[in-house]
Amino acid sequence: MSIPASLLEQSIQINIQQALQEDIGDADITALLSPEDEQATATIITREDMILAGQPWVNALIQAYDPSIEITWLKNDGDFVKANETIYKLAGSARSLLTVERPALNFVQTLSAVATKTAEYVKYLDGTHTKLLDTRKTLPGLRIAQKYAVAVGGGQNHRLGLFDAFLIKENHIMAAGGIAQAIAKAHQIAPGKPVEVEVETWEELDQAIEAKADIVMLDNFSQQQMIDAVKHVAGRCKLEASGNITLDNLNEVAQTGVDYISMGVLTKDVKAIDLSMRFNA
């Protein structure tokens, strides 16, 4: 599943306006220490190895705050950047450069962290057909941004929200009166949208297959149970593994033959990349 261009652009604009408002408020009073007409250049580097993500946010932020700032990218989203390498350069009003520094770096350090972690995890799926999916466990306000970064890092997006695909879980099943009823109602509500069902038992798996689920999520199935499920399903639907999956067993789970592995850790548990902006003498 990919992010529609219109939704991506809308999300970027919301993100940058919120970032500028929360940081600047009425005015950047510290930047006023610099003379109004002073011009400057700056270099942005990374202190650690990373996969770059966040270019559209930086570009939009600078365009919104001071379009006279010149930005020169030396790396592109998806590029591997080594520690101490330059990512981009800025030239323009010293006051403006000082003001946009932190919100711009915040986007790059966060989204690059997601892309970098995703790329690390994707390597563990080499030699398998299994795809790595993100989840809805994202930082508030940064759902689309983080899912964009997952894709940059080589992962795939699960549903973007509650609007573009069904994920029927235990409480939905109880409320609908059963798995078959829930799937039938889903097809009626939004024909053509993917329908996924989370199952915890073999009986529930059979019910989901019989009811024509597009994807079945195997929640906390053992290694052998997943192997057996792949053989049993035999291509009648896609299978997704979820729950208690870490780097230590990621490849092992992929070896079972499941189509997808979803991991919330890609977006909810990331350590920001260490970046720095230096004014040039």
Short mmCIF file of C-alpha atoms in Angstrom, two decimals:
data_model
loop_
_atom_site.label_atom_id
_atom_site.label_comp_id
_atom_site.label_asym_id
_atom_site.label_seq_id
_atom_site.Cartn_x
_atom_site.Cartn_y
_atom_site.Cartn_z
CA MET A 1 0.00 0.00 0.00
CA SER A 2 1.44 3.38 -0.99
CA ILE A 3 0.67 6.87 0.26
CA PRO A 4 -1.46 8.90 -2.20
CA ALA A 5 0.39 12.03 -3.37
CA SER A 6 -2.43 14.32 -2.23
CA LEU A 7 -2.44 12.85 1.29
CA LEU A 8 1.35 13.06 1.50
CA GLU A 9 1.36 16.74 0.51
CA GLN A 10 -1.46 17.54 2.90
CA SER A 11 0.36 15.82 5.76
CA ILE A 12 3.62 17.62 5.00
CA GLN A 13 1.91 21.02 5.09
CA ILE A 14 0.20 20.22 8.39
CA ASN A 15 3.45 18.96 9.90
CA ILE A 16 5.52 21.98 8.94
CA GLN A 17 2.92 24.53 10.03
CA GLN A 18 2.65 22.86 13.42
CA ALA A 19 6.44 22.66 13.71
CA LEU A 20 6.92 26.33 12.92
CA GLN A 21 4.11 27.44 15.21
CA GLU A 22 5.24 25.44 18.23
CA ASP A 23 8.85 26.54 17.83
CA ILE A 24 8.56 30.18 16.81
CA GLY A 25 5.32 31.35 18.39
CA ASP A 26 5.24 35.14 18.02
CA ALA A 27 8.93 35.46 17.11
CA ASP A 28 12.36 33.83 17.30
CA ILE A 29 13.76 36.30 19.81
CA THR A 30 17.23 34.69 19.90
CA ALA A 31 17.66 35.01 16.13
CA LEU A 32 17.12 38.77 16.54
CA LEU A 33 20.62 38.91 18.03
CA SER A 34 21.89 38.61 14.46
CA PRO A 35 21.84 41.80 12.31
CA GLU A 36 18.79 41.96 10.07
CA ASP A 37 20.77 42.13 6.84
CA GLU A 38 23.41 39.53 7.70
CA GLN A 39 23.74 36.67 5.19
CA ALA A 40 25.19 33.27 6.05
CA THR A 41 25.80 29.74 4.79
CA ALA A 42 25.44 26.56 6.79
CA THR A 43 26.29 22.89 6.42
CA ILE A 44 24.19 20.05 7.85
CA ILE A 45 26.04 16.83 8.66
CA THR A 46 25.23 13.53 10.31
CA ARG A 47 27.22 12.27 13.26
CA GLU A 48 26.35 8.64 12.53
CA ASP A 49 25.64 6.30 9.63
CA MET A 50 22.08 6.61 8.40
CA ILE A 51 19.56 6.21 5.60
CA LEU A 52 18.30 9.68 4.70
CA ALA A 53 14.58 10.46 4.85
CA GLY A 54 12.75 13.77 5.21
CA GLN A 55 13.68 15.86 2.17
CA PRO A 56 10.11 16.88 1.30
CA TRP A 57 9.54 18.17 4.84
CA VAL A 58 12.70 20.27 4.87
CA ASN A 59 11.97 21.69 1.41
CA ALA A 60 8.41 22.58 2.35
CA LEU A 61 9.42 24.08 5.68
CA ILE A 62 12.00 26.38 4.10
CA GLN A 63 9.61 27.36 1.32
CA ALA A 64 6.94 28.23 3.88
CA TYR A 65 9.19 30.21 6.21
CA ASP A 66 11.65 31.95 3.88
CA PRO A 67 11.65 30.95 0.20
CA SER A 68 14.73 33.09 -0.40
CA ILE A 69 16.86 30.50 1.42
CA GLU A 70 18.85 28.43 -1.05
CA ILE A 71 19.04 24.72 -0.23
CA THR A 72 21.50 22.37 -1.91
CA TRP A 73 21.02 18.67 -1.31
CA LEU A 74 24.13 16.52 -1.54
CA LYS A 75 22.18 13.37 -0.67
CA ASN A 76 18.70 12.14 -1.57
CA ASP A 77 16.07 10.24 0.40
CA GLY A 78 17.01 6.58 0.46
CA ASP A 79 20.75 7.25 0.24
CA PHE A 80 23.11 5.70 2.76
CA VAL A 81 25.02 8.53 4.43
CA LYS A 82 28.19 7.87 6.40
CA ALA A 83 28.98 9.57 9.71
CA ASN A 84 30.36 13.10 9.29
CA GLU A 85 29.16 13.39 5.70
CA THR A 86 27.27 16.48 4.56
CA ILE A 87 23.56 16.03 3.84
CA TYR A 88 22.61 19.48 2.62
CA LYS A 89 23.71 23.11 2.62
CA LEU A 90 21.79 26.33 3.23
CA ALA A 91 22.44 29.92 2.18
CA GLY A 92 20.43 33.01 3.05
CA SER A 93 19.44 35.31 5.87
CA ALA A 94 21.36 34.39 9.03
CA ARG A 95 18.22 34.96 11.07
CA SER A 96 16.19 32.64 8.88
CA LEU A 97 18.82 29.90 8.94
CA LEU A 98 18.92 30.03 12.74
CA THR A 99 15.14 29.82 12.93
CA VAL A 100 14.62 26.90 10.55
CA GLU A 101 17.55 24.90 11.93
CA ARG A 102 15.79 22.95 14.67
CA PRO A 103 12.43 22.15 13.03
CA ALA A 104 14.24 21.05 9.86
CA LEU A 105 16.66 18.85 11.79
CA ASN A 106 13.81 17.41 13.86
CA PHE A 107 12.15 16.04 10.74
CA VAL A 108 15.36 14.63 9.28
CA GLN A 109 16.61 13.09 12.53
CA THR A 110 13.28 11.38 13.21
CA LEU A 111 12.41 10.18 9.72
CA SER A 112 15.97 9.08 8.98
CA ALA A 113 15.90 7.07 12.20
CA VAL A 114 12.79 5.24 10.97
CA ALA A 115 14.29 4.63 7.52
CA THR A 116 17.58 3.46 9.02
CA LYS A 117 15.92 1.02 11.41
CA THR A 118 13.64 -0.29 8.67
CA ALA A 119 16.61 -0.90 6.35
CA GLU A 120 18.37 -2.80 9.12
CA TYR A 121 15.37 -5.05 9.68
CA VAL A 122 14.72 -5.59 5.96
CA LYS A 123 18.22 -7.10 5.61
CA TYR A 124 17.09 -9.97 7.83
CA LEU A 125 14.50 -10.93 5.21
CA ASP A 126 17.07 -11.48 2.45
CA GLY A 127 16.52 -14.78 0.71
CA THR A 128 12.79 -14.90 1.56
CA HIS A 129 9.70 -13.54 -0.17
CA THR A 130 8.37 -12.03 3.07
CA LYS A 131 7.70 -8.29 3.15
CA LEU A 132 8.16 -6.11 6.23
CA LEU A 133 5.14 -4.00 7.20
CA ASP A 134 4.71 -1.07 9.56
CA THR A 135 1.70 -0.57 11.87
CA ARG A 136 -0.45 2.25 13.26
CA LYS A 137 1.84 2.49 16.29
CA THR A 138 3.23 5.84 15.19
CA LEU A 139 4.14 9.13 16.87
CA PRO A 140 1.04 11.35 17.17
CA GLY A 141 0.83 13.72 14.22
CA LEU A 142 3.57 11.97 12.26
CA ARG A 143 1.66 8.94 10.91
CA ILE A 144 2.14 9.66 7.22
CA ALA A 145 5.68 11.00 7.71
CA GLN A 146 6.81 7.85 9.50
CA LYS A 147 5.14 5.56 7.00
CA TYR A 148 6.86 7.50 4.23
CA ALA A 149 10.17 6.85 6.01
CA VAL A 150 9.41 3.13 6.33
CA ALA A 151 8.97 2.94 2.56
CA VAL A 152 12.22 4.88 2.05
CA GLY A 153 13.96 2.27 4.22
CA GLY A 154 12.68 -0.60 2.10
CA GLY A 155 9.64 -1.62 4.12
CA GLN A 156 6.01 -1.55 3.05
CA ASN A 157 3.06 0.33 4.46
CA HIS A 158 0.26 -1.56 6.13
CA ARG A 159 -3.01 0.37 6.14
CA LEU A 160 -2.47 4.10 6.59
CA GLY A 161 -5.33 4.47 9.04
CA LEU A 162 -8.81 3.23 9.80
CA PHE A 163 -10.13 4.43 6.44
CA ASP A 164 -8.27 2.51 3.73
CA ALA A 165 -8.44 -1.14 4.84
CA PHE A 166 -10.18 -3.39 7.34
CA LEU A 167 -8.31 -5.09 10.17
CA ILE A 168 -10.86 -7.17 12.03
CA LYS A 169 -9.79 -8.12 15.55
CA GLU A 170 -11.33 -9.97 18.48
CA ASN A 171 -13.63 -7.16 19.62
CA HIS A 172 -14.82 -6.49 16.05
CA ILE A 173 -15.59 -10.19 15.64
CA MET A 174 -17.57 -10.29 18.88
CA ALA A 175 -19.51 -7.16 17.95
CA ALA A 176 -20.35 -8.51 14.48
CA GLY A 177 -21.36 -11.95 15.72
CA GLY A 178 -18.52 -13.96 14.23
CA ILE A 179 -15.73 -13.95 11.67
CA ALA A 180 -17.93 -14.76 8.68
CA GLN A 181 -20.43 -12.06 9.61
CA ALA A 182 -17.66 -9.48 10.13
CA ILE A 183 -16.06 -10.18 6.75
CA ALA A 184 -19.39 -10.14 4.94
CA LYS A 185 -20.28 -6.80 6.54
CA ALA A 186 -16.86 -5.37 5.63
CA HIS A 187 -17.35 -6.25 1.96
CA GLN A 188 -20.77 -4.62 2.12
CA ILE A 189 -19.51 -1.42 3.78
CA ALA A 190 -16.55 -0.82 1.47
CA PRO A 191 -16.42 -3.13 -1.55
CA GLY A 192 -12.92 -3.52 -2.95
CA LYS A 193 -11.05 -2.46 0.17
CA PRO A 194 -8.70 -5.08 1.67
CA VAL A 195 -10.12 -7.16 4.49
CA GLU A 196 -7.73 -8.61 7.05
CA VAL A 197 -8.67 -10.74 10.04
CA GLU A 198 -6.58 -11.43 13.12
CA VAL A 199 -6.84 -15.03 14.33
CA GLU A 200 -5.52 -16.79 17.40
CA THR A 201 -6.58 -20.39 16.73
CA TRP A 202 -6.65 -22.90 13.90
CA GLU A 203 -10.45 -22.87 13.94
CA GLU A 204 -10.49 -19.10 13.45
CA LEU A 205 -8.01 -19.44 10.58
CA ASP A 206 -10.35 -21.86 8.78
CA GLN A 207 -13.30 -19.53 9.33
CA ALA A 208 -11.37 -16.60 7.87
CA ILE A 209 -10.33 -18.62 4.81
CA GLU A 210 -13.87 -19.84 4.26
CA ALA A 211 -15.22 -16.29 4.50
CA LYS A 212 -12.72 -15.09 1.84
CA ALA A 213 -10.49 -12.83 3.91
CA ASP A 214 -7.79 -11.17 1.82
CA ILE A 215 -5.19 -11.39 4.59
CA VAL A 216 -5.07 -13.35 7.82
CA MET A 217 -2.90 -12.15 10.67
CA LEU A 218 -1.48 -15.01 12.74
CA ASP A 219 -1.32 -13.52 16.21
CA ASN A 220 1.40 -15.08 18.38
CA PHE A 221 1.46 -18.36 16.45
CA SER A 222 4.47 -20.57 17.17
CA GLN A 223 7.10 -21.24 14.53
CA GLN A 224 5.69 -24.66 13.71
CA GLN A 225 2.13 -23.37 13.69
CA MET A 226 3.09 -20.76 11.10
CA ILE A 227 4.79 -23.38 8.93
CA ASP A 228 1.66 -25.53 9.13
CA ALA A 229 -0.59 -22.53 8.43
CA VAL A 230 1.31 -21.64 5.25
CA LYS A 231 0.92 -25.21 3.98
CA HIS A 232 -2.74 -25.34 4.98
CA VAL A 233 -3.68 -22.02 3.38
CA ALA A 234 -1.84 -22.92 0.17
CA GLY A 235 -2.20 -19.47 -1.36
CA ARG A 236 -5.91 -19.03 -0.68
CA CYS A 237 -5.12 -15.78 1.16
CA LYS A 238 -2.09 -13.83 2.28
CA LEU A 239 -0.64 -14.55 5.72
CA GLU A 240 0.83 -12.00 8.10
CA ALA A 241 2.83 -12.79 11.24
CA SER A 242 2.64 -10.46 14.22
CA GLY A 243 3.50 -10.49 17.90
CA ASN A 244 6.72 -11.29 19.79
CA ILE A 245 8.91 -10.79 16.71
CA THR A 246 12.37 -9.28 17.18
CA LEU A 247 15.61 -9.11 15.23
CA ASP A 248 16.61 -12.36 16.90
CA ASN A 249 13.80 -14.35 15.30
CA LEU A 250 12.83 -12.16 12.32
CA ASN A 251 14.53 -14.32 9.68
CA GLU A 252 13.27 -17.45 11.37
CA VAL A 253 9.68 -16.24 11.09
CA ALA A 254 10.20 -15.26 7.45
CA GLN A 255 11.50 -18.75 6.73
CA THR A 256 8.04 -20.13 7.59
CA GLY A 257 6.80 -18.72 4.29
CA VAL A 258 4.41 -16.04 5.58
CA ASP A 259 3.80 -13.20 3.15
CA TYR A 260 4.16 -10.36 5.65
CA ILE A 261 5.65 -9.56 9.03
CA SER A 262 4.33 -6.46 10.78
CA MET A 263 6.37 -4.70 13.46
CA GLY A 264 5.41 -1.65 15.49
CA VAL A 265 9.02 -1.17 16.56
CA LEU A 266 9.82 0.43 13.21
CA THR A 267 7.94 3.59 14.14
CA LYS A 268 7.21 3.61 17.86
CA ASP A 269 10.65 2.77 19.18
CA VAL A 270 13.24 4.81 17.27
CA LYS A 271 16.30 6.73 18.42
CA ALA A 272 16.79 10.00 16.56
CA ILE A 273 19.85 10.31 14.34
CA ASP A 274 22.49 12.72 15.66
CA LEU A 275 22.67 15.67 13.25
CA SER A 276 24.44 19.02 13.37
CA MET A 277 24.20 22.36 11.55
CA ARG A 278 27.36 24.41 11.33
CA PHE A 279 27.59 28.02 10.20
CA ASN A 280 30.47 28.46 7.77
CA ALA A 281 33.12 31.07 8.56
#
